[in-house]
PDB file of C-alpha atoms in Angstrom:
ATOM      1  CA  MET L   1      -0.066   0.142   0.043  1.00 28.00           C
ATOM      2  CA  PRO L   2       1.276   3.516  -0.490  1.00 32.00           C
ATOM      3  CA  VAL L   3       3.027   5.077   2.275  1.00 22.00           C
ATOM      4  CA  ALA L   4       1.666   8.259   3.921  1.00 28.00           C
ATOM      5  CA  LEU L   5       2.387  11.523   2.069  1.00 29.00           C
ATOM      6  CA  LYS L   6       5.085  13.650   3.576  1.00 31.00           C
ATOM      7  CA  GLU L   7       6.959  16.916   2.896  1.00 35.00           C
ATOM      8  CA  ASN L   8      10.626  16.593   1.990  1.00 31.00           C
ATOM      9  CA  PRO L   9      12.314  20.006   2.154  1.00 27.00           C
ATOM     10  CA  SER L  10      15.692  18.594   0.875  1.00 25.00           C
ATOM     11  CA  ARG L  11      14.127  17.538  -2.466  1.00 27.00           C
ATOM     12  CA  ARG L  12      11.611  20.235  -3.278  1.00 32.00           C
ATOM     13  CA  CYS L  13      10.513  19.094  -6.665  1.00 32.00           C
ATOM     14  CA  LEU L  14      10.908  15.342  -6.534  1.00 27.00           C
ATOM     15  CA  LEU L  15       8.018  12.880  -6.422  1.00 37.00           C
ATOM     16  CA  LYS L  16       9.871   9.622  -5.604  1.00 35.00           C
ATOM     17  CA  ALA L  17       7.521   7.002  -6.576  1.00 34.00           C
ATOM     18  CA  GLY L  18       3.823   7.587  -6.965  1.00 45.00           C
ATOM     19  CA  LEU L  19       0.542   6.053  -5.993  1.00 47.00           C
ATOM     20  CA  GLY L  20       0.372   2.679  -7.431  1.00 42.00           C
ATOM     21  CA  LEU L  21       0.270  -0.475  -5.139  1.00 34.00           C
ATOM     22  CA  GLY L  22       3.572  -0.830  -3.254  1.00 33.00           C
ATOM     23  CA  ALA L  23       4.611   2.643  -4.329  1.00 35.00           C
ATOM     24  CA  ALA L  24       6.738   4.955  -2.017  1.00 31.00           C
ATOM     25  CA  ALA L  25       5.590   8.428  -0.632  1.00 33.00           C
ATOM     26  CA  ILE L  26       4.894  11.362  -2.819  1.00 38.00           C
ATOM     27  CA  THR L  27       6.886  14.248  -1.712  1.00 37.00           C
ATOM     28  CA  GLY L  28       7.000  17.953  -2.531  1.00 39.00           C
ATOM     29  CA  LEU L  29       3.256  18.723  -2.842  1.00 44.00           C
ATOM     30  CA  ARG L  30       2.408  22.366  -2.861  1.00 40.00           C
ATOM     31  CA  PRO L  31      -0.678  24.252  -1.821  1.00 39.00           C
ATOM     32  CA  SER L  32      -3.478  24.941  -4.386  1.00 38.00           C
ATOM     33  CA  LEU L  33      -3.371  28.024  -6.642  1.00 39.00           C
ATOM     34  CA  ALA L  34      -6.167  30.552  -7.084  1.00 38.00           C
ATOM     35  CA  ALA L  35      -8.698  29.709  -9.753  1.00 38.00           C
ATOM     36  CA  SER L  36      -7.888  30.668 -13.309  1.00 47.00           C
ATOM     37  CA  ASP L  37      -8.025  29.275 -16.903  1.00 75.00           C
ATOM     38  CA  THR L  38      -4.256  29.716 -16.945  1.00 89.00           C
ATOM     39  CA  ILE L  39      -1.985  28.783 -13.955  1.00 94.00           C
ATOM     40  CA  MET L  40       1.204  30.520 -13.575  1.00 94.00           C
ATOM     41  CA  LEU L  41       3.947  28.452 -11.700  1.00 93.00           C
ATOM     42  CA  GLY L  42       6.916  30.845 -11.747  1.00 89.00           C
ATOM     43  CA  GLY L  43       8.091  30.928 -15.243  1.00 89.00           C
ATOM     44  CA  ASN L  44       5.734  28.064 -16.293  1.00 93.00           C
ATOM     45  CA  GLU L  45       2.441  28.885 -17.856  1.00 96.00           C
ATOM     46  CA  VAL L  46      -0.055  26.097 -17.751  1.00 98.00           C
ATOM     47  CA  SER L  47      -3.239  26.196 -19.731  1.00 97.00           C
ATOM     48  CA  VAL L  48      -5.862  23.805 -21.106  1.00 97.00           C
ATOM     49  CA  ILE L  49      -7.124  23.174 -24.753  1.00 97.00           C
ATOM     50  CA  SER L  50     -10.328  21.273 -25.367  1.00 96.00           C
ATOM     51  CA  ASP L  51     -10.188  18.083 -27.500  1.00 97.00           C
ATOM     52  CA  GLY L  52     -14.017  17.929 -27.445  1.00 97.00           C
ATOM     53  CA  ASN L  53     -15.877  15.247 -25.412  1.00 97.00           C
ATOM     54  CA  LEU L  54     -16.758  11.636 -25.410  1.00 97.00           C
ATOM     55  CA  SER L  55     -20.194   9.904 -25.079  1.00 97.00           C
ATOM     56  CA  LEU L  56     -20.042   6.831 -22.858  1.00 96.00           C
ATOM     57  CA  PRO L  57     -22.946   4.659 -21.641  1.00 96.00           C
ATOM     58  CA  MET L  58     -23.323   4.590 -17.940  1.00 96.00           C
ATOM     59  CA  ASN L  59     -23.539   0.693 -17.854  1.00 94.00           C
ATOM     60  CA  PHE L  60     -19.935   0.869 -19.230  1.00 94.00           C
ATOM     61  CA  LEU L  61     -18.674   3.367 -16.577  1.00 96.00           C
ATOM     62  CA  LEU L  62     -20.549   1.490 -13.658  1.00 98.00           C
ATOM     63  CA  PRO L  63     -20.759  -2.041 -14.642  1.00 97.00           C
ATOM     64  CA  GLU L  64     -21.570  -3.272 -11.057  1.00 98.00           C
ATOM     65  CA  GLN L  65     -24.116  -0.680  -9.888  1.00 98.00           C
ATOM     66  CA  SER L  66     -27.912  -1.024 -10.360  1.00 98.00           C
ATOM     67  CA  PRO L  67     -29.974   1.614 -12.132  1.00 97.00           C
ATOM     68  CA  GLU L  68     -31.368   2.729  -8.755  1.00 98.00           C
ATOM     69  CA  GLU L  69     -27.918   3.240  -7.320  1.00 98.00           C
ATOM     70  CA  ILE L  70     -27.081   5.223 -10.548  1.00 98.00           C
ATOM     71  CA  GLU L  71     -30.089   7.336 -10.347  1.00 98.00           C
ATOM     72  CA  ALA L  72     -29.615   8.054  -6.554  1.00 98.00           C
ATOM     73  CA  LEU L  73     -26.046   9.296  -7.289  1.00 98.00           C
ATOM     74  CA  PHE L  74     -26.677  11.437 -10.412  1.00 97.00           C
ATOM     75  CA  LYS L  75     -30.283  12.714  -9.833  1.00 96.00           C
ATOM     76  CA  PRO L  76     -29.087  15.291  -7.065  1.00 96.00           C
ATOM     77  CA  HIS L  77     -26.834  16.737  -9.579  1.00 96.00           C
ATOM     78  CA  GLY L  78     -29.265  16.981 -12.411  1.00 96.00           C
ATOM     79  CA  LEU L  79     -27.241  14.783 -14.661  1.00 96.00           C
ATOM     80  CA  PRO L  80     -28.284  12.074 -17.097  1.00 96.00           C
ATOM     81  CA  THR L  81     -28.346   8.536 -15.685  1.00 97.00           C
ATOM     82  CA  ASP L  82     -27.995   6.566 -19.102  1.00 96.00           C
ATOM     83  CA  THR L  83     -24.910   8.235 -20.614  1.00 96.00           C
ATOM     84  CA  ALA L  84     -22.008  10.515 -19.618  1.00 96.00           C
ATOM     85  CA  SER L  85     -20.385  13.051 -21.954  1.00 96.00           C
ATOM     86  CA  PRO L  86     -17.041  13.796 -20.260  1.00 97.00           C
ATOM     87  CA  ASP L  87     -14.843  16.504 -21.435  1.00 97.00           C
ATOM     88  CA  CYS L  88     -11.452  15.772 -22.911  1.00 98.00           C
ATOM     89  CA  ASN L  89      -8.818  18.401 -21.527  1.00 98.00           C
ATOM     90  CA  ILE L  90      -5.288  18.634 -22.986  1.00 98.00           C
ATOM     91  CA  THR L  91      -2.854  20.362 -20.674  1.00 98.00           C
ATOM     92  CA  LEU L  92      -0.387  22.797 -22.331  1.00 98.00           C
ATOM     93  CA  LEU L  93       2.745  24.015 -20.703  1.00 98.00           C
ATOM     94  CA  ARG L  94       4.712  26.989 -21.916  1.00 97.00           C
ATOM     95  CA  GLN L  95       8.212  26.708 -20.194  1.00 95.00           C
ATOM     96  CA  ASP L  96      11.224  28.869 -21.537  1.00 93.00           C
ATOM     97  CA  ASP L  97      11.900  27.485 -24.991  1.00 94.00           C
ATOM     98  CA  ARG L  98       9.642  24.399 -24.544  1.00 98.00           C
ATOM     99  CA  LEU L  99       5.871  23.891 -25.589  1.00 98.00           C
ATOM    100  CA  VAL L 100       4.590  20.833 -24.014  1.00 99.00           C
ATOM    101  CA  LEU L 101       1.307  18.934 -24.551  1.00 99.00           C
ATOM    102  CA  PHE L 102       0.159  16.304 -22.032  1.00 99.00           C
ATOM    103  CA  ASP L 103      -1.419  13.693 -24.256  1.00 99.00           C
ATOM    104  CA  ALA L 104      -2.350  14.100 -27.965  1.00 99.00           C
ATOM    105  CA  GLY L 105      -5.961  13.664 -27.952  1.00 98.00           C
ATOM    106  CA  ALA L 106      -8.325  11.398 -29.818  1.00 98.00           C
ATOM    107  CA  GLY L 107      -7.726  12.464 -33.383  1.00 97.00           C
ATOM    108  CA  ALA L 108     -10.310  11.894 -36.155  1.00 94.00           C
ATOM    109  CA  ASN L 109     -10.988   8.040 -35.751  1.00 92.00           C
ATOM    110  CA  PHE L 110     -12.275   7.468 -32.186  1.00 96.00           C
ATOM    111  CA  GLN L 111     -15.578   9.366 -31.498  1.00 96.00           C
ATOM    112  CA  PRO L 112     -16.930  12.125 -33.675  1.00 96.00           C
ATOM    113  CA  SER L 113     -17.363  14.463 -30.720  1.00 96.00           C
ATOM    114  CA  ALA L 114     -13.702  14.398 -29.998  1.00 97.00           C
ATOM    115  CA  GLY L 115     -10.576  15.233 -31.862  1.00 97.00           C
ATOM    116  CA  GLU L 116     -10.725  18.884 -31.478  1.00 97.00           C
ATOM    117  CA  LEU L 117      -7.188  19.553 -30.301  1.00 97.00           C
ATOM    118  CA  MET L 118      -5.860  20.785 -33.727  1.00 97.00           C
ATOM    119  CA  ALA L 119      -8.488  23.381 -33.954  1.00 96.00           C
ATOM    120  CA  GLY L 120      -7.714  24.530 -30.559  1.00 96.00           C
ATOM    121  CA  LEU L 121      -3.981  24.691 -31.187  1.00 96.00           C
ATOM    122  CA  GLU L 122      -4.719  26.770 -34.355  1.00 96.00           C
ATOM    123  CA  GLU L 123      -6.885  29.265 -32.371  1.00 95.00           C
ATOM    124  CA  ALA L 124      -3.993  29.564 -29.985  1.00 94.00           C
ATOM    125  CA  GLY L 125      -1.609  30.329 -32.770  1.00 95.00           C
ATOM    126  CA  ILE L 126       0.336  27.110 -32.259  1.00 96.00           C
ATOM    127  CA  ASP L 127       1.627  25.068 -35.171  1.00 97.00           C
ATOM    128  CA  PRO L 128       2.275  21.408 -34.475  1.00 97.00           C
ATOM    129  CA  SER L 129       5.935  21.907 -35.496  1.00 97.00           C
ATOM    130  CA  ASP L 130       6.200  24.374 -32.500  1.00 97.00           C
ATOM    131  CA  VAL L 131       5.545  21.610 -29.904  1.00 98.00           C
ATOM    132  CA  THR L 132       8.833  20.302 -28.350  1.00 99.00           C
ATOM    133  CA  ASP L 133       7.493  17.576 -26.136  1.00 99.00           C
ATOM    134  CA  VAL L 134       4.345  15.385 -25.815  1.00 99.00           C
ATOM    135  CA  ILE L 135       4.187  13.608 -22.520  1.00 99.00           C
ATOM    136  CA  PHE L 136       1.622  10.766 -22.408  1.00 99.00           C
ATOM    137  CA  THR L 137      -0.385   9.475 -19.385  1.00 99.00           C
ATOM    138  CA  HIS L 138      -1.392   6.303 -21.100  1.00 99.00           C
ATOM    139  CA  ALA L 139      -2.194   4.819 -24.419  1.00 99.00           C
ATOM    140  CA  HIS L 140      -6.063   4.743 -24.602  1.00 98.00           C
ATOM    141  CA  PRO L 141      -7.529   6.084 -27.744  1.00 98.00           C
ATOM    142  CA  ASP L 142      -8.579   9.656 -26.469  1.00 98.00           C
ATOM    143  CA  HIS L 143      -5.010  10.265 -25.186  1.00 99.00           C
ATOM    144  CA  LEU L 144      -2.800   8.584 -27.931  1.00 99.00           C
ATOM    145  CA  TRP L 145      -4.701   8.326 -31.299  1.00 98.00           C
ATOM    146  CA  GLY L 146      -4.298  12.091 -32.065  1.00 98.00           C
ATOM    147  CA  ILE L 147      -0.634  11.679 -32.443  1.00 99.00           C
ATOM    148  CA  LEU L 148      -1.107  10.900 -36.150  1.00 98.00           C
ATOM    149  CA  ASP L 149      -2.634  12.940 -38.733  1.00 95.00           C
ATOM    150  CA  ASP L 150      -5.098  11.742 -41.485  1.00 91.00           C
ATOM    151  CA  PHE L 151      -2.280  10.384 -43.520  1.00 93.00           C
ATOM    152  CA  ASP L 152      -0.778   8.349 -40.525  1.00 94.00           C
ATOM    153  CA  ASP L 153       2.172  10.595 -40.237  1.00 96.00           C
ATOM    154  CA  VAL L 154       3.261  11.896 -36.763  1.00 97.00           C
ATOM    155  CA  LEU L 155       1.754  15.324 -36.134  1.00 97.00           C
ATOM    156  CA  TYR L 156       4.455  16.592 -33.977  1.00 98.00           C
ATOM    157  CA  SER L 157       7.474  15.828 -36.057  1.00 94.00           C
ATOM    158  CA  GLU L 158       9.866  18.032 -34.050  1.00 95.00           C
ATOM    159  CA  ALA L 159       8.819  16.749 -30.664  1.00 99.00           C
ATOM    160  CA  THR L 160      10.130  14.283 -28.159  1.00 99.00           C
ATOM    161  CA  LEU L 161       7.453  11.868 -27.344  1.00 99.00           C
ATOM    162  CA  TRP L 162       7.599  10.668 -23.735  1.00 99.00           C
ATOM    163  CA  VAL L 163       5.855   7.392 -22.894  1.00 99.00           C
ATOM    164  CA  PRO L 164       5.596   5.442 -19.735  1.00 99.00           C
ATOM    165  CA  GLN L 165       7.950   2.475 -19.889  1.00 99.00           C
ATOM    166  CA  ALA L 166       5.278   0.031 -18.319  1.00 98.00           C
ATOM    167  CA  GLU L 167       2.600   1.471 -20.743  1.00 99.00           C
ATOM    168  CA  TRP L 168       5.040   1.065 -23.787  1.00 99.00           C
ATOM    169  CA  ASP L 169       5.840  -2.617 -22.669  1.00 99.00           C
ATOM    170  CA  TYR L 170       2.271  -3.652 -22.109  1.00 99.00           C
ATOM    171  CA  TRP L 171       0.795  -2.299 -25.270  1.00 99.00           C
ATOM    172  CA  ARG L 172       3.585  -3.665 -27.383  1.00 98.00           C
ATOM    173  CA  ALA L 173       3.746  -7.127 -25.992  1.00 98.00           C
ATOM    174  CA  ASP L 174       3.096  -9.925 -28.396  1.00 96.00           C
ATOM    175  CA  ASP L 175       0.292 -11.384 -26.181  1.00 98.00           C
ATOM    176  CA  THR L 176      -1.595  -8.309 -25.290  1.00 98.00           C
ATOM    177  CA  LEU L 177      -4.145  -8.504 -28.206  1.00 98.00           C
ATOM    178  CA  ALA L 178      -4.964 -12.140 -27.523  1.00 98.00           C
ATOM    179  CA  LYS L 179      -5.562 -11.480 -23.806  1.00 96.00           C
ATOM    180  CA  THR L 180      -7.684  -8.413 -24.437  1.00 96.00           C
ATOM    181  CA  PRO L 181     -11.523  -8.752 -24.337  1.00 94.00           C
ATOM    182  CA  GLU L 182     -13.166  -8.504 -27.941  1.00 96.00           C
ATOM    183  CA  ALA L 183     -14.834  -5.189 -27.050  1.00 92.00           C
ATOM    184  CA  ARG L 184     -11.408  -3.561 -26.461  1.00 95.00           C
ATOM    185  CA  LYS L 185      -9.317  -5.329 -29.136  1.00 97.00           C
ATOM    186  CA  SER L 186      -9.527  -2.130 -31.195  1.00 97.00           C
ATOM    187  CA  PHE L 187      -7.679  -0.238 -28.445  1.00 97.00           C
ATOM    188  CA  VAL L 188      -4.911  -2.555 -28.712  1.00 98.00           C
ATOM    189  CA  VAL L 189      -4.677  -2.502 -32.560  1.00 98.00           C
ATOM    190  CA  GLY L 190      -4.825   1.370 -32.459  1.00 98.00           C
ATOM    191  CA  ALA L 191      -2.165   1.616 -29.715  1.00 98.00           C
ATOM    192  CA  GLN L 192       0.165  -0.690 -31.211  1.00 98.00           C
ATOM    193  CA  ALA L 193      -0.086   0.900 -34.676  1.00 98.00           C
ATOM    194  CA  ARG L 194       0.593   4.368 -33.158  1.00 98.00           C
ATOM    195  CA  LEU L 195       3.301   3.359 -30.947  1.00 99.00           C
ATOM    196  CA  GLU L 196       5.146   1.751 -33.809  1.00 98.00           C
ATOM    197  CA  ALA L 197       4.750   4.797 -35.820  1.00 98.00           C
ATOM    198  CA  ILE L 198       6.356   7.109 -33.221  1.00 98.00           C
ATOM    199  CA  GLU L 199       9.059   4.826 -32.008  1.00 98.00           C
ATOM    200  CA  ASP L 200      11.963   6.803 -33.338  1.00 98.00           C
ATOM    201  CA  GLN L 201      10.865   9.833 -31.394  1.00 98.00           C
ATOM    202  CA  VAL L 202      10.090   8.126 -28.055  1.00 99.00           C
ATOM    203  CA  GLN L 203      11.882   8.493 -24.759  1.00 99.00           C
ATOM    204  CA  MET L 204      10.704   6.325 -21.811  1.00 99.00           C
ATOM    205  CA  VAL L 205       9.291   7.645 -18.466  1.00 99.00           C
ATOM    206  CA  THR L 206       9.704   5.902 -15.283  1.00 98.00           C
ATOM    207  CA  PRO L 207       8.035   6.550 -11.839  1.00 98.00           C
ATOM    208  CA  GLY L 208       9.792   9.467  -9.929  1.00 98.00           C
ATOM    209  CA  MET L 209      11.841  10.690 -12.886  1.00 98.00           C
ATOM    210  CA  GLU L 210      12.080  14.340 -13.868  1.00 98.00           C
ATOM    211  CA  VAL L 211      10.884  14.193 -17.354  1.00 99.00           C
ATOM    212  CA  ILE L 212      11.696  17.753 -18.234  1.00 98.00           C
ATOM    213  CA  PRO L 213      12.738  20.480 -15.656  1.00 96.00           C
ATOM    214  CA  GLY L 214       9.996  20.874 -13.082  1.00 96.00           C
ATOM    215  CA  VAL L 215       7.835  18.010 -14.384  1.00 98.00           C
ATOM    216  CA  GLU L 216       7.906  14.747 -12.570  1.00 98.00           C
ATOM    217  CA  ALA L 217       6.235  11.354 -13.073  1.00 99.00           C
ATOM    218  CA  VAL L 218       3.874   9.853 -10.590  1.00 98.00           C
ATOM    219  CA  ASP L 219       2.894   6.235 -10.680  1.00 99.00           C
ATOM    220  CA  THR L 220      -0.922   6.105 -10.976  1.00 99.00           C
ATOM    221  CA  SER L 221      -1.370   2.757 -12.439  1.00 99.00           C
ATOM    222  CA  GLY L 222      -4.644   0.848 -12.357  1.00 98.00           C
ATOM    223  CA  HIS L 223      -6.560   2.598 -15.026  1.00 98.00           C
ATOM    224  CA  THR L 224      -3.954   1.109 -17.320  1.00 98.00           C
ATOM    225  CA  PRO L 225      -0.739  -0.944 -16.419  1.00 98.00           C
ATOM    226  CA  GLY L 226       1.513   2.078 -16.867  1.00 99.00           C
ATOM    227  CA  HIS L 227      -0.771   5.063 -16.157  1.00 99.00           C
ATOM    228  CA  THR L 228       1.235   7.979 -15.122  1.00 99.00           C
ATOM    229  CA  SER L 229       0.386  11.443 -13.769  1.00 99.00           C
ATOM    230  CA  TYR L 230       2.622  14.433 -13.868  1.00 99.00           C
ATOM    231  CA  MET L 231       3.443  17.121 -11.180  1.00 98.00           C
ATOM    232  CA  ILE L 232       4.379  20.402 -12.516  1.00 98.00           C
ATOM    233  CA  HIS L 233       6.439  22.520 -10.142  1.00 96.00           C
ATOM    234  CA  GLY L 234       7.311  26.220 -10.153  1.00 95.00           C
ATOM    235  CA  ASP L 235       7.877  29.056  -7.784  1.00 91.00           C
ATOM    236  CA  GLY L 236       6.879  26.859  -4.674  1.00 92.00           C
ATOM    237  CA  GLU L 237       3.621  25.889  -6.216  1.00 93.00           C
ATOM    238  CA  SER L 238       2.367  22.622  -7.811  1.00 96.00           C
ATOM    239  CA  VAL L 239      -0.359  21.385 -10.087  1.00 98.00           C
ATOM    240  CA  LEU L 240      -0.942  17.651 -10.944  1.00 99.00           C
ATOM    241  CA  VAL L 241      -1.826  16.628 -14.491  1.00 99.00           C
ATOM    242  CA  VAL L 242      -4.095  13.478 -13.412  1.00 99.00           C
ATOM    243  CA  GLY L 243      -4.789  11.944 -16.670  1.00 99.00           C
ATOM    244  CA  ASP L 244      -7.421   9.188 -16.053  1.00 99.00           C
ATOM    245  CA  ALA L 245      -6.588   8.251 -12.461  1.00 99.00           C
ATOM    246  CA  ILE L 246      -9.628  10.301 -11.443  1.00 99.00           C
ATOM    247  CA  THR L 247     -12.121  10.485 -14.405  1.00 97.00           C
ATOM    248  CA  ASN L 248     -15.653  11.556 -13.184  1.00 98.00           C
ATOM    249  CA  SER L 249     -16.519  14.671 -11.022  1.00 98.00           C
ATOM    250  CA  VAL L 250     -19.388  12.694  -9.363  1.00 98.00           C
ATOM    251  CA  ILE L 251     -18.437   9.015  -9.294  1.00 98.00           C
ATOM    252  CA  SER L 252     -14.748   9.219  -8.616  1.00 98.00           C
ATOM    253  CA  PHE L 253     -15.242  11.646  -5.818  1.00 99.00           C
ATOM    254  CA  GLU L 254     -18.401  10.512  -4.147  1.00 98.00           C
ATOM    255  CA  LYS L 255     -18.047   6.811  -4.664  1.00 98.00           C
ATOM    256  CA  PRO L 256     -14.214   6.148  -5.223  1.00 98.00           C
ATOM    257  CA  ASP L 257     -14.580   2.528  -4.156  1.00 98.00           C
ATOM    258  CA  TRP L 258     -17.026   1.754  -6.965  1.00 98.00           C
ATOM    259  CA  VAL L 259     -15.517  -0.252  -9.818  1.00 98.00           C
ATOM    260  CA  SER L 260     -14.872   1.854 -13.017  1.00 98.00           C
ATOM    261  CA  GLY L 261     -15.555  -0.108 -16.212  1.00 96.00           C
ATOM    262  CA  SER L 262     -12.796   2.069 -17.905  1.00 96.00           C
ATOM    263  CA  ASP L 263     -10.123   0.804 -15.477  1.00 98.00           C
ATOM    264  CA  GLN L 264      -8.203  -2.214 -16.766  1.00 97.00           C
ATOM    265  CA  ASP L 265      -7.248  -3.327 -13.232  1.00 98.00           C
ATOM    266  CA  PRO L 266     -10.451  -2.269 -11.314  1.00 98.00           C
ATOM    267  CA  GLN L 267      -9.104  -3.030  -7.831  1.00 98.00           C
ATOM    268  CA  LYS L 268      -5.796  -1.280  -8.372  1.00 98.00           C
ATOM    269  CA  GLY L 269      -7.736   1.568  -9.992  1.00 98.00           C
ATOM    270  CA  ILE L 270      -9.723   1.838  -6.723  1.00 98.00           C
ATOM    271  CA  GLN L 271      -6.625   1.855  -4.428  1.00 98.00           C
ATOM    272  CA  THR L 272      -4.873   4.344  -6.650  1.00 99.00           C
ATOM    273  CA  ARG L 273      -7.827   6.710  -6.847  1.00 99.00           C
ATOM    274  CA  LYS L 274      -8.445   6.699  -3.068  1.00 98.00           C
ATOM    275  CA  ALA L 275      -4.858   7.309  -2.221  1.00 98.00           C
ATOM    276  CA  LEU L 276      -4.785  10.159  -4.833  1.00 98.00           C
ATOM    277  CA  LEU L 277      -7.736  11.860  -3.474  1.00 98.00           C
ATOM    278  CA  ASP L 278      -6.622  11.665  -0.047  1.00 98.00           C
ATOM    279  CA  ARG L 279      -3.216  13.220  -0.780  1.00 97.00           C
ATOM    280  CA  LEU L 280      -4.724  15.984  -3.004  1.00 98.00           C
ATOM    281  CA  ALA L 281      -7.282  16.815  -0.403  1.00 98.00           C
ATOM    282  CA  THR L 282      -4.618  16.700   2.400  1.00 98.00           C
ATOM    283  CA  TYR L 283      -2.255  19.035   0.751  1.00 96.00           C
ATOM    284  CA  GLN L 284      -4.841  21.087  -1.302  1.00 96.00           C
ATOM    285  CA  THR L 285      -2.790  20.538  -4.481  1.00 96.00           C
ATOM    286  CA  GLN L 286      -4.544  21.946  -7.577  1.00 97.00           C
ATOM    287  CA  LEU L 287      -5.277  19.338 -10.225  1.00 98.00           C
ATOM    288  CA  ILE L 288      -6.081  19.154 -14.079  1.00 98.00           C
ATOM    289  CA  GLY L 289      -8.287  16.165 -14.832  1.00 98.00           C
ATOM    290  CA  PHE L 290      -8.505  14.992 -18.311  1.00 98.00           C
ATOM    291  CA  HIS L 291     -12.127  14.252 -18.078  1.00 98.00           C
ATOM    292  CA  LEU L 292     -13.165  16.624 -15.289  1.00 98.00           C
ATOM    293  CA  PRO L 293     -15.389  19.839 -15.943  1.00 96.00           C
ATOM    294  CA  ASN L 294     -14.282  23.377 -15.882  1.00 93.00           C
ATOM    295  CA  MET L 295     -11.337  22.427 -18.350  1.00 95.00           C
ATOM    296  CA  GLY L 296     -10.421  20.063 -15.598  1.00 97.00           C
ATOM    297  CA  ILE L 297      -8.996  22.681 -13.220  1.00 97.00           C
ATOM    298  CA  GLY L 298      -9.928  22.291  -9.619  1.00 97.00           C
ATOM    299  CA  HIS L 299      -9.117  20.852  -6.304  1.00 97.00           C
ATOM    300  CA  VAL L 300     -10.310  18.196  -3.998  1.00 98.00           C
ATOM    301  CA  GLU L 301     -12.150  18.760  -0.618  1.00 98.00           C
ATOM    302  CA  ARG L 302     -13.346  16.104   1.871  1.00 98.00           C
ATOM    303  CA  ALA L 303     -17.095  15.596   2.204  1.00 97.00           C
ATOM    304  CA  GLY L 304     -17.709  13.240   5.108  1.00 96.00           C
ATOM    305  CA  SER L 305     -16.154   9.899   4.151  1.00 95.00           C
ATOM    306  CA  ALA L 306     -15.984  10.759   0.469  1.00 98.00           C
ATOM    307  CA  TYR L 307     -14.788  13.917  -1.464  1.00 99.00           C
ATOM    308  CA  LYS L 308     -16.037  16.526  -3.792  1.00 98.00           C
ATOM    309  CA  PHE L 309     -14.481  18.262  -6.812  1.00 98.00           C
ATOM    310  CA  VAL L 310     -14.269  21.985  -6.494  1.00 98.00           C
ATOM    311  CA  ALA L 311     -13.669  23.765  -9.732  1.00 95.00           C
ATOM    312  CA  GLY L 312     -11.150  26.439 -10.049  1.00 88.00           C
TER     313      GLY L 312
END
């Protein structure tokens, strides 16, 4: 189990190991920042660009819950009980001479309501050739498939592409396709094709490493075998790019011990999610969630024995 979170003044910016099963403590968490669409961390400018949204049936998200339980959870929030339409939020970091994306979005071949990142970059005046780094949380379609254009060429031809080592090893293994349920085999085929296409630009990420200055990898496996979140530090503040370790502003916070149909290892996903929520609430560290509302920006507060997402 994860060790209790502690401060470590001698290593201000190092997150030693992460939140997966058996992981060591997270160190160096900083207080939350004020609400803003753009977060300033010293010389680091962190913003969010939308990649659109997904449409997911509720019985996929919550395969073990009854319709009555689902209605009781969502009705007070005025939300649908049959489908969810989670946002897809791409974090953008401007740092000195670097322009960094966290994940590449869905591209044109996953769901028609997603794949809006390129339009958002164009609106922001960013050409794909300007991007110096793409740092991946994991290799699910809405995070990886947008790395290729309509001609299957790498969109960010000048960028270093950072992929978690455990994620790379899992998706590229010879037996992964055979072991995957039929409904998700397309995920494997799509991931393998894209990882092969980008291989020459890839650098590996391991838990606790400083990927680029001020950006450190946190093991949040469970959603996928190598799922990784990233802590961005600057000027004594921090924000955690969560990825899909926390996926829904109601389910993940109010019922963190419910099985998520999107987690490849549901029990590990639960343990990682609960540990992460506890630590974020304890240290009031701001987060950016890939599928959370308000462009994903907010923080965690305790609500009795559960939690709530507070936007901003």
